[in-house]
Short mmCIF file of C-alpha atoms in Angstrom, two decimals:
data_model
loop_
_atom_site.label_atom_id
_atom_site.label_comp_id
_atom_site.label_asym_id
_atom_site.label_seq_id
_atom_site.Cartn_x
_atom_site.Cartn_y
_atom_site.Cartn_z
CA MET H 11 -19.14 -31.40 -3.50
CA ASN H 12 -19.65 -28.72 -6.15
CA ASN H 13 -18.65 -29.24 -9.69
CA ILE H 14 -15.26 -27.52 -9.38
CA GLU H 15 -14.31 -29.50 -6.31
CA LYS H 16 -15.07 -32.86 -7.99
CA GLU H 17 -12.86 -31.68 -11.16
CA ILE H 18 -10.05 -30.89 -8.69
CA PHE H 19 -10.54 -34.27 -6.86
CA ASP H 20 -10.20 -36.13 -10.12
CA LEU H 21 -7.34 -33.93 -11.33
CA LYS H 22 -5.52 -34.60 -7.90
CA SER H 23 -6.34 -38.41 -8.43
CA SER H 24 -4.73 -38.13 -11.86
CA LEU H 25 -1.55 -36.35 -10.46
CA LEU H 26 -1.35 -39.11 -7.85
CA LYS H 27 -1.34 -41.69 -10.35
CA MET H 28 1.34 -39.61 -12.52
CA PHE H 29 3.53 -39.64 -9.26
CA LEU H 30 3.26 -43.35 -8.86
CA LEU H 31 4.04 -43.97 -12.31
CA VAL H 32 7.15 -41.78 -11.94
CA GLU H 33 8.06 -43.30 -8.76
CA GLY H 34 7.87 -46.68 -10.30
CA GLN H 35 10.30 -45.46 -13.17
CA TRP H 36 12.88 -44.39 -10.62
CA GLU H 37 12.55 -47.57 -8.50
CA LYS H 38 13.23 -49.68 -11.73
CA GLY H 39 16.01 -47.20 -12.75
CA ALA H 40 17.86 -47.58 -9.55
CA ASN H 41 17.32 -51.29 -9.59
CA ALA H 42 18.86 -51.46 -13.15
CA ILE H 43 21.86 -49.22 -12.16
CA LEU H 44 22.71 -50.94 -8.74
CA ASN H 45 22.23 -54.33 -10.06
CA TYR H 46 22.93 -54.03 -13.68
CA ASP H 47 19.70 -55.56 -14.47
CA GLN H 48 19.35 -54.93 -18.31
CA ASP H 49 15.62 -56.49 -18.53
CA ILE H 50 14.42 -53.69 -15.80
CA ALA H 51 16.26 -51.06 -17.97
CA GLU H 52 14.34 -52.28 -21.14
CA GLU H 53 10.88 -52.15 -19.16
CA ILE H 54 11.49 -48.68 -18.21
CA SER H 55 11.48 -47.45 -21.90
CA SER H 56 8.34 -49.28 -22.52
CA SER H 57 6.70 -47.85 -19.66
CA GLU H 58 7.42 -44.34 -20.88
CA ASN H 59 4.52 -44.15 -23.37
CA ARG H 60 1.78 -44.41 -20.41
CA ILE H 61 3.59 -41.71 -18.69
CA ASN H 62 3.42 -39.60 -21.71
CA ALA H 63 -0.14 -40.23 -22.04
CA GLN H 64 -0.69 -39.29 -18.38
CA GLU H 65 0.92 -36.10 -18.90
CA LEU H 66 -1.28 -35.00 -21.95
CA LYS H 67 -4.41 -36.09 -19.99
CA ILE H 68 -3.36 -33.98 -16.90
CA ASP H 69 -2.65 -30.87 -19.41
CA SER H 70 -5.99 -31.17 -21.12
CA ASP H 71 -7.68 -31.78 -17.67
CA CYS H 72 -5.92 -28.33 -16.34
CA GLU H 73 -7.10 -26.69 -19.72
CA ASN H 74 -10.69 -27.92 -19.44
CA ILE H 75 -11.05 -26.68 -15.57
CA ILE H 76 -9.59 -23.20 -16.56
CA ALA H 77 -12.10 -22.85 -19.57
CA LEU H 78 -15.30 -24.31 -17.88
CA HIS H 79 -15.13 -23.39 -14.13
CA ALA H 80 -12.89 -20.23 -14.31
CA PRO H 81 -10.95 -21.30 -10.89
CA VAL H 82 -9.82 -18.52 -8.57
CA ALA H 83 -7.92 -18.36 -5.32
CA VAL H 84 -6.82 -21.86 -3.85
CA ASP H 85 -8.31 -23.63 -7.02
CA LEU H 86 -6.42 -21.45 -9.56
CA ARG H 87 -3.26 -21.93 -7.50
CA PHE H 88 -4.19 -25.88 -7.66
CA ILE H 89 -4.40 -25.76 -11.43
CA LEU H 90 -1.19 -23.68 -11.98
CA SER H 91 0.81 -25.98 -9.86
CA ALA H 92 -0.63 -29.06 -11.01
CA ARG H 93 0.43 -28.28 -14.75
CA LYS H 94 3.96 -27.66 -13.43
CA ILE H 95 4.16 -30.69 -11.24
CA ASN H 96 2.92 -32.59 -13.99
CA HIS H 97 5.75 -31.44 -16.37
CA ALA H 98 8.23 -31.68 -14.03
CA LEU H 99 7.24 -35.43 -13.18
CA GLU H 100 7.29 -36.13 -17.08
CA HIS H 101 10.82 -34.65 -17.16
CA ILE H 102 11.79 -36.74 -14.11
CA ALA H 103 10.61 -39.84 -15.97
CA ASP H 104 12.44 -39.05 -19.05
CA ILE H 105 15.64 -38.73 -17.03
CA ALA H 106 14.90 -42.13 -15.33
CA GLU H 107 14.74 -43.60 -18.85
CA SER H 108 17.93 -41.66 -19.81
CA VAL H 109 19.94 -43.20 -16.87
CA ALA H 110 18.96 -46.52 -17.51
CA LYS H 111 19.84 -46.33 -21.15
CA TYR H 112 23.16 -47.03 -20.27
CA VAL H 113 22.65 -50.41 -18.66
CA ALA H 114 20.18 -51.18 -21.54
CA ASP H 115 22.79 -50.63 -24.50
CA HIS H 116 26.27 -51.53 -22.59
CA ASP H 117 27.77 -54.80 -21.51
CA ILE H 118 30.10 -53.37 -19.06
CA PRO H 119 28.38 -52.93 -15.65
CA TYR H 120 29.18 -49.94 -13.28
CA ASP H 121 31.84 -51.14 -11.11
CA LYS H 122 30.79 -51.67 -7.52
CA GLU H 123 33.83 -50.07 -5.86
CA ILE H 124 33.52 -46.74 -8.04
CA MET H 125 29.79 -47.07 -7.43
CA THR H 126 30.79 -46.87 -3.59
CA LYS H 127 33.32 -44.01 -3.78
CA THR H 128 30.95 -41.83 -5.86
CA ARG H 129 28.12 -42.57 -3.36
CA ILE H 130 25.52 -43.08 -6.50
CA SER H 131 23.62 -45.64 -4.34
CA GLU H 132 23.16 -43.11 -1.47
CA MET H 133 21.93 -40.49 -4.23
CA LEU H 134 19.54 -42.80 -5.41
CA GLU H 135 18.31 -43.37 -1.83
CA ILE H 136 18.11 -40.05 -0.87
CA PHE H 137 16.31 -39.19 -4.17
CA ASN H 138 13.83 -42.01 -3.27
CA THR H 139 13.02 -40.39 -0.02
CA MET H 140 12.63 -37.07 -1.76
CA MET H 141 9.94 -38.64 -4.13
CA ASP H 142 8.08 -40.27 -1.02
CA CYS H 143 8.17 -36.63 0.88
CA LEU H 144 6.59 -34.92 -2.05
CA LEU H 145 4.11 -37.70 -2.70
CA GLU H 146 2.98 -37.65 1.01
CA ALA H 147 3.09 -33.77 0.72
CA PHE H 148 0.82 -33.64 -2.09
CA GLU H 149 -1.48 -36.11 -0.97
CA LYS H 150 -1.93 -34.57 2.49
CA GLU H 151 -1.39 -30.75 1.18
CA ASP H 152 1.22 -30.45 4.05
CA PRO H 153 3.73 -27.95 3.11
CA ARG H 154 5.83 -28.98 6.03
CA ILE H 155 6.69 -32.35 4.45
CA ALA H 156 7.20 -30.58 1.06
CA ARG H 157 9.92 -28.59 2.60
CA ARG H 158 11.93 -31.68 3.82
CA VAL H 159 13.25 -31.94 0.08
CA PHE H 160 15.21 -28.74 0.25
CA LYS H 161 17.70 -30.05 2.48
CA LYS H 162 17.80 -33.46 0.76
CA ASP H 163 18.34 -31.70 -2.44
CA LYS H 164 21.53 -29.99 -1.01
CA LEU H 165 22.94 -33.48 -0.08
CA ILE H 166 22.49 -34.73 -3.78
CA ASN H 167 24.09 -31.60 -4.93
CA LYS H 168 27.13 -32.18 -2.83
CA ILE H 169 27.62 -35.61 -4.18
CA ASN H 170 27.24 -34.39 -7.71
CA ALA H 171 29.69 -31.77 -6.85
CA ASP H 172 32.41 -34.55 -5.37
CA ALA H 173 31.73 -36.81 -8.20
CA PRO H 174 33.95 -35.28 -11.13
CA GLN H 175 37.34 -35.41 -8.78
CA ILE H 176 36.59 -38.99 -8.04
CA ILE H 177 36.28 -39.88 -11.44
CA ILE H 178 39.22 -38.03 -12.37
CA ASP H 179 41.25 -39.66 -9.63
CA ASN H 180 40.10 -43.02 -10.91
CA ILE H 181 40.27 -42.50 -14.63
CA ASN H 182 42.99 -45.02 -15.14
CA ASN H 183 41.68 -47.85 -13.21
CA TYR H 184 38.50 -48.42 -14.62
CA ASP H 185 36.97 -48.45 -18.28
CA LYS H 186 36.66 -44.88 -19.38
CA ASN H 187 33.49 -45.29 -21.00
CA MET H 188 31.86 -46.70 -17.83
CA LEU H 189 33.17 -43.90 -15.90
CA LEU H 190 32.03 -41.06 -18.24
CA TYR H 191 28.48 -42.80 -18.29
CA LEU H 192 28.65 -42.93 -14.42
CA LEU H 193 29.59 -39.41 -13.97
CA SER H 194 26.78 -38.42 -16.68
CA SER H 195 24.20 -40.59 -14.66
CA ILE H 196 25.07 -38.73 -11.54
CA ARG H 197 24.48 -35.38 -13.10
CA LYS H 198 21.24 -36.39 -14.46
CA ILE H 199 20.10 -37.69 -11.07
CA GLU H 200 21.08 -34.25 -9.62
CA ARG H 201 18.99 -32.43 -12.59
CA ALA H 202 15.96 -34.80 -11.69
CA ALA H 203 16.55 -33.97 -7.88
CA ASP H 204 16.32 -30.19 -8.89
CA SER H 205 13.02 -30.89 -10.62
CA LEU H 206 11.75 -32.64 -7.43
CA LYS H 207 12.67 -29.49 -5.39
CA LYS H 208 10.67 -27.43 -7.95
CA ILE H 209 7.78 -29.74 -7.46
CA GLY H 210 8.09 -28.98 -3.48
CA GLU H 211 7.98 -25.36 -4.42
CA GLU H 212 4.86 -25.81 -6.31
CA ILE H 213 3.19 -27.63 -3.13
CA ILE H 214 3.94 -24.79 -1.02
CA TYR H 215 2.73 -22.26 -3.43
CA HIS H 216 -0.55 -24.20 -3.88
CA ILE H 217 -1.18 -24.39 -0.25
CA GLU H 218 0.47 -21.17 1.21
CA ALA H 219 0.39 -18.98 -1.91
CA LYS H 220 4.27 -18.21 -1.18
CA VAL H 221 6.49 -18.11 -4.20
CA LEU H 222 9.75 -19.69 -3.54
CA LYS H 223 11.10 -19.83 -6.87
CA HIS H 224 14.20 -17.94 -7.30
CA VAL H 225 14.38 -16.66 -3.76
CA ASN H 226 17.43 -16.97 -1.24
CA LYS H 227 17.99 -20.76 -0.90
CA ASP H 228 18.21 -20.51 2.81
CA ILE H 229 14.83 -19.15 3.05
CA ASN H 230 13.72 -22.19 1.67
CA LEU H 231 14.97 -24.33 4.47
CA LYS H 232 12.95 -22.31 6.96
CA GLY H 233 9.28 -23.36 8.27
CA MET W 23 -3.49 7.82 2.34
CA LYS W 24 -6.11 10.33 0.93
CA TYR W 25 -9.33 8.43 -0.45
CA LYS W 26 -12.22 9.82 -2.52
CA LEU W 27 -14.81 8.09 -0.42
CA GLU W 28 -14.57 6.76 2.99
CA ALA W 29 -16.77 4.99 5.44
CA LYS W 30 -15.94 5.37 9.16
CA ASN W 31 -17.21 3.16 11.85
CA ILE W 32 -20.52 2.52 9.87
CA ASP W 33 -23.48 0.92 11.43
CA VAL W 34 -26.70 0.56 9.59
CA PHE W 35 -30.18 -0.53 11.21
CA TYR W 36 -33.59 -0.98 9.64
CA GLY W 37 -35.66 -0.74 12.48
CA LYS W 38 -34.29 -3.56 14.97
CA LEU W 39 -32.18 -5.04 12.09
CA LYS W 40 -28.53 -4.39 12.00
CA ALA W 41 -27.98 -4.37 8.23
CA LEU W 42 -24.25 -3.40 8.42
CA SER W 43 -21.73 -3.41 11.33
CA LYS W 44 -18.64 -1.42 12.06
CA ILE W 45 -17.64 -0.88 8.42
CA ASN W 46 -14.46 1.14 7.63
CA ILE W 47 -13.16 1.38 4.30
CA GLY W 48 -11.54 3.96 1.77
CA ILE W 49 -12.34 4.08 -1.79
CA THR W 50 -9.65 5.20 -4.00
CA GLU W 51 -10.14 7.87 -6.63
CA ASN W 52 -10.03 6.88 -10.52
CA ALA W 53 -10.61 3.06 -9.66
CA VAL W 54 -13.05 0.72 -9.75
CA THR W 55 -14.44 -0.85 -6.66
CA ALA W 56 -16.52 -3.95 -6.46
CA LEU W 57 -18.64 -4.97 -3.75
CA ILE W 58 -19.34 -8.59 -3.26
CA GLY W 59 -21.17 -11.03 -1.26
CA PRO W 60 -24.36 -13.31 -0.93
CA SER W 61 -27.94 -11.67 -1.17
CA GLY W 62 -28.62 -9.88 1.90
CA CYS W 63 -25.01 -9.30 3.15
CA GLY W 64 -25.43 -5.61 3.05
CA LYS W 65 -23.54 -4.66 -0.12
CA SER W 66 -26.33 -2.69 -1.77
CA THR W 67 -27.22 -0.97 1.29
CA PHE W 68 -23.49 0.07 1.69
CA LEU W 69 -23.45 1.29 -2.11
CA ARG W 70 -26.67 3.27 -1.31
CA LEU W 71 -25.07 5.06 1.49
CA PHE W 72 -23.03 7.20 -1.01
CA ASN W 73 -26.02 8.97 -2.55
CA ARG W 74 -28.02 8.68 0.61
CA MET W 75 -30.63 6.47 -1.08
CA ASN W 76 -31.41 4.75 2.13
CA ASP W 77 -32.94 8.19 3.26
CA TYR W 78 -36.08 7.13 1.65
CA ILE W 79 -36.42 4.00 4.00
CA ASP W 80 -38.44 5.19 7.14
CA SER W 81 -36.76 2.80 9.26
CA PHE W 82 -33.37 3.57 8.38
CA LYS W 83 -30.70 4.77 10.94
CA LEU W 84 -27.14 5.38 10.14
CA ASN W 85 -24.24 5.75 12.92
CA GLY W 86 -20.92 6.81 11.77
CA ASP W 87 -19.53 8.98 8.90
CA ILE W 88 -19.58 8.72 5.06
CA LEU W 89 -17.17 11.22 3.52
CA ILE W 90 -16.90 12.24 0.20
CA ASP W 91 -13.63 14.36 -0.45
CA ASP W 92 -13.34 14.72 3.56
CA LYS W 93 -16.85 15.93 3.79
CA ASN W 94 -19.35 14.09 5.83
CA ILE W 95 -22.54 13.88 3.40
CA TYR W 96 -24.76 13.20 6.45
CA GLU W 97 -24.29 16.44 7.99
CA LYS W 98 -27.18 18.96 7.91
CA ASP W 99 -25.74 21.42 5.72
CA VAL W 100 -25.41 18.97 2.72
CA PHE W 101 -28.24 19.37 0.11
CA VAL W 102 -28.93 15.87 -1.19
CA ASP W 103 -29.95 17.34 -4.67
CA GLU W 104 -26.37 18.69 -5.00
CA LEU W 105 -24.73 15.35 -3.69
CA ARG W 106 -26.68 13.39 -6.33
CA LYS W 107 -24.99 15.90 -9.11
CA ASN W 108 -21.75 14.66 -7.86
CA VAL W 109 -22.70 10.75 -7.33
CA GLY W 110 -24.48 9.35 -10.15
CA MET W 111 -26.09 5.97 -9.92
CA VAL W 112 -26.99 2.98 -12.43
CA PHE W 113 -29.35 0.59 -11.63
CA GLN W 114 -29.70 -3.25 -11.94
CA LYS W 115 -32.45 -2.90 -14.93
CA PRO W 116 -32.11 -0.32 -17.33
CA ASN W 117 -34.76 2.25 -16.36
CA PRO W 118 -34.88 5.01 -19.19
CA PHE W 119 -37.95 7.31 -19.21
CA PRO W 120 -40.59 7.03 -22.00
CA LYS W 121 -38.79 9.86 -23.50
CA SER W 122 -36.48 10.24 -26.62
CA ILE W 123 -32.84 9.12 -26.18
CA PHE W 124 -31.73 12.91 -26.26
CA GLU W 125 -34.51 13.79 -23.62
CA ASN W 126 -33.26 10.93 -21.22
CA VAL W 127 -29.51 12.06 -21.43
CA ALA W 128 -30.63 15.71 -20.89
CA TYR W 129 -33.03 15.06 -18.13
CA GLY W 130 -30.47 15.75 -15.30
CA LEU W 131 -29.46 19.03 -16.84
CA LYS W 132 -33.04 20.34 -17.54
CA ILE W 133 -34.23 19.55 -13.86
CA GLN W 134 -31.03 21.66 -12.65
CA GLY W 135 -32.68 24.52 -14.58
CA ILE W 136 -30.27 24.65 -17.26
CA LYS W 137 -31.88 26.22 -20.41
CA ASP W 138 -28.89 26.97 -22.72
CA LYS W 139 -29.80 24.51 -25.65
CA GLU W 140 -26.24 24.73 -27.09
CA PHE W 141 -24.80 23.80 -23.62
CA ILE W 142 -27.20 20.88 -23.27
CA ASN W 143 -26.64 19.59 -26.84
CA THR W 144 -22.70 19.47 -26.09
CA ARG W 145 -23.26 17.64 -22.91
CA VAL W 146 -25.88 15.09 -24.34
CA LYS W 147 -23.37 14.43 -27.24
CA ASP W 148 -20.37 14.20 -24.71
CA ALA W 149 -22.27 11.94 -22.31
CA LEU W 150 -23.32 9.60 -25.41
CA LYS W 151 -19.74 9.58 -26.49
CA GLN W 152 -18.32 8.84 -22.91
CA ALA W 153 -21.01 5.96 -22.71
CA ALA W 154 -19.85 4.55 -26.13
CA LEU W 155 -23.21 5.01 -27.47
CA TRP W 156 -22.89 8.00 -29.68
CA GLU W 157 -21.93 6.30 -32.95
CA GLU W 158 -25.00 4.01 -32.48
CA VAL W 159 -27.65 6.43 -31.81
CA LYS W 160 -26.38 10.02 -33.28
CA ASP W 161 -28.79 9.56 -36.20
CA ASP W 162 -31.70 8.74 -34.08
CA LEU W 163 -31.49 10.97 -31.01
CA ASN W 164 -35.44 11.66 -31.12
CA LYS W 165 -36.23 7.87 -31.28
CA SER W 166 -37.85 6.37 -27.92
CA ALA W 167 -35.03 5.24 -25.78
CA LEU W 168 -37.57 2.36 -24.98
CA ALA W 169 -37.11 1.23 -28.50
CA LEU W 170 -33.25 0.26 -27.77
CA SER W 171 -31.98 -3.00 -26.90
CA GLY W 172 -31.40 -3.72 -23.40
CA GLY W 173 -27.61 -2.94 -23.32
CA GLN W 174 -28.15 0.24 -25.56
CA GLN W 175 -30.69 1.18 -22.71
CA GLN W 176 -28.19 0.58 -19.78
CA ARG W 177 -25.75 2.74 -21.80
CA VAL W 178 -28.38 5.43 -22.12
CA CYS W 179 -28.67 5.38 -18.27
CA ILE W 180 -24.88 5.69 -18.14
CA ALA W 181 -25.00 8.61 -20.26
CA ARG W 182 -27.97 10.17 -18.33
CA ALA W 183 -25.75 9.65 -15.27
CA LEU W 184 -22.79 11.23 -16.86
CA ALA W 185 -24.40 14.15 -18.36
CA VAL W 186 -24.55 16.08 -15.20
CA GLU W 187 -20.66 15.42 -14.63
CA PRO W 188 -20.53 13.62 -11.46
CA SER W 189 -17.15 12.53 -9.96
CA ILE W 190 -18.41 9.33 -8.70
CA ILE W 191 -20.64 6.61 -10.19
CA LEU W 192 -22.40 3.87 -8.17
CA MET W 193 -23.56 0.91 -10.12
CA ASP W 194 -25.80 -1.69 -8.66
CA GLU W 195 -25.54 -5.16 -10.68
CA PRO W 196 -25.53 -3.05 -13.94
CA THR W 197 -25.17 -5.82 -16.14
CA SER W 198 -27.32 -8.60 -14.43
CA ALA W 199 -30.16 -8.14 -17.05
CA LEU W 200 -27.92 -7.96 -19.96
CA ASP W 201 -26.59 -10.42 -22.43
CA PRO W 202 -22.83 -11.37 -22.71
CA ILE W 203 -22.26 -8.85 -25.79
CA ALA W 204 -23.94 -5.88 -24.18
CA THR W 205 -22.20 -6.98 -20.88
CA ALA W 206 -19.01 -6.87 -22.25
CA LYS W 207 -19.70 -3.37 -23.91
CA VAL W 208 -20.58 -2.11 -20.34
CA GLU W 209 -17.51 -3.47 -18.82
CA LYS W 210 -15.31 -1.97 -21.43
CA LEU W 211 -17.11 1.12 -20.85
CA ILE W 212 -16.35 0.84 -16.88
CA HIS W 213 -12.86 0.27 -17.65
CA THR W 214 -12.66 3.65 -19.76
CA LEU W 215 -14.64 5.59 -17.36
CA LYS W 216 -12.50 5.01 -14.37
CA GLU W 217 -9.96 7.40 -16.10
CA LYS W 218 -12.61 10.25 -15.12
CA TYR W 219 -14.53 8.99 -12.42
CA THR W 220 -14.54 6.73 -9.33
CA ILE W 221 -16.72 3.86 -9.76
CA ILE W 222 -18.36 1.49 -7.09
CA ILE W 223 -19.99 -1.60 -8.49
CA VAL W 224 -22.22 -4.07 -6.82
CA THR W 225 -22.09 -7.50 -8.65
CA HIS W 226 -22.84 -11.07 -8.23
CA ASN W 227 -20.77 -11.99 -10.76
CA MET W 228 -17.34 -12.90 -9.65
CA GLN W 229 -15.56 -13.14 -12.67
CA GLN W 230 -16.96 -9.64 -13.44
CA ALA W 231 -15.53 -8.44 -10.31
CA ALA W 232 -12.20 -9.90 -11.23
CA ARG W 233 -12.19 -8.62 -14.63
CA ILE W 234 -13.18 -5.01 -14.09
CA SER W 235 -12.31 -4.03 -10.48
CA ASP W 236 -9.22 -2.71 -8.83
CA TYR W 237 -10.25 -3.29 -5.41
CA THR W 238 -12.72 -5.91 -3.87
CA ALA W 239 -14.66 -5.71 -0.72
CA PHE W 240 -16.45 -9.00 0.47
CA PHE W 241 -19.39 -8.41 2.59
CA TYR W 242 -21.09 -11.24 4.55
CA MET W 243 -24.01 -10.76 6.96
CA GLY W 244 -23.44 -6.90 7.33
CA ASP W 245 -19.68 -7.48 8.11
CA LEU W 246 -16.98 -6.31 5.93
CA ILE W 247 -15.16 -9.49 5.79
CA GLU W 248 -12.15 -8.44 3.61
CA PHE W 249 -11.13 -5.51 1.56
CA ASP W 250 -7.96 -5.79 -0.84
CA LYS W 251 -6.67 -5.41 -4.24
CA THR W 252 -8.81 -7.38 -6.33
CA ASN W 253 -5.73 -9.60 -7.75
CA THR W 254 -4.95 -10.47 -3.98
CA ILE W 255 -8.71 -11.33 -3.28
CA PHE W 256 -8.82 -13.63 -6.43
CA THR W 257 -5.66 -15.27 -6.14
CA ASN W 258 -4.78 -15.40 -2.10
CA PRO W 259 -7.50 -14.19 -0.06
CA LYS W 260 -6.52 -13.74 3.64
CA MET W 261 -9.84 -14.76 5.18
CA GLU W 262 -11.28 -18.54 4.74
CA ARG W 263 -14.77 -16.95 4.46
CA THR W 264 -13.73 -14.93 1.51
CA GLU W 265 -11.94 -17.86 -0.08
CA ASN W 266 -14.96 -20.25 0.49
CA TYR W 267 -17.41 -17.54 -1.30
CA ILE W 268 -15.24 -16.84 -4.15
CA THR W 269 -14.55 -20.57 -4.76
CA GLY W 270 -18.11 -21.48 -4.48
CA ARG W 271 -17.89 -23.44 -1.49
CA PHE W 272 -19.83 -21.25 0.70
CA GLY W 273 -22.50 -22.32 3.32
#
């Protein structure tokens, strides 16, 4: 293994750690929402510092590799995608914290019935499978696995699109504040899933040198 | 597409050794083309086909056509001296003659039999300006070229090549003996010169090829593995061997 290979190996390990930290945040976030666990919701906030520190470390490692090793071709693509994946993961972790904040700050739990109607638990389940796909795709450098997230993202978009009408239909049946926070959480989960989709695009860019950003969404589903 | 230089089905032998095999390539006018590859891959042999420098080697044998402006330069009616007026060359180590700066730059003109002093003065001044050396030496033209720094000596050699007004410049690792500052000056010069000249450069420095060339050809063991725009070669090469070489994973 030459110098740059070792640096890239170490950077990949750091990003895998970041993936696992963020995945852990989401697992806690889902648990907090679905089971109204305020202790777990508080724990998410305290884990945020570790994720921020890991983000800064990865950023700094990327800069050093560019400055000291002048990467090209597949190495350059890996560094460029690593930086974007790093920022996307940090953003996703921020959203997990934000989603859990309602549970930590409010005493009225999300009603089980409206949660079922809005399909938020299904949304969180799909989100977790997206995260698993990306982790595996990144680790194995397999673009076919990365591509699986595009279809899952569409399912999340659909749940998000249906949610406002469900909330309107039930506005007089539940605590309004709780309903608004629930809708807000659904929207945030949808935004986090968009970031996961971008991570999938970056994994494909690294391996295949194909830029999927801003292209026809139907193309994303192929391959 | 019309090319300034073309190699068609080129095989080169040194005795029984095949140094180049079935090379086909078109070199674009007013562009910098870099030839890269490990030692012994045939890139310098390929470069020297364009000014027939390999002719001096007894065991050299060429199959195929080397065209400059659509004319095969290995045909019998081509005069090598005339060819080399059109195809200048700069070597790895600066090789000024033990003469003054002026005499070095004027050398090519004088061996062509040109005696018009005013004409020679103008050409020398223009060549030194094009080589980005005029401001540094204009008051010392009679100073020995050997007294200049390495980077300045290399630019004298470039000026010497430019003075006879070629349309093509071949460069065989022109900065490998220079420090980073002198290298940067020569690289900047190459960038400027491509407006008037077609440049082919052999380099072992990957980053230099990436910085200064428009097209890059990767040679390996006498084969042309890949030839493409430089930004494609250095971001998304098509061939695995190219990627392994430019990322340092070769072998």
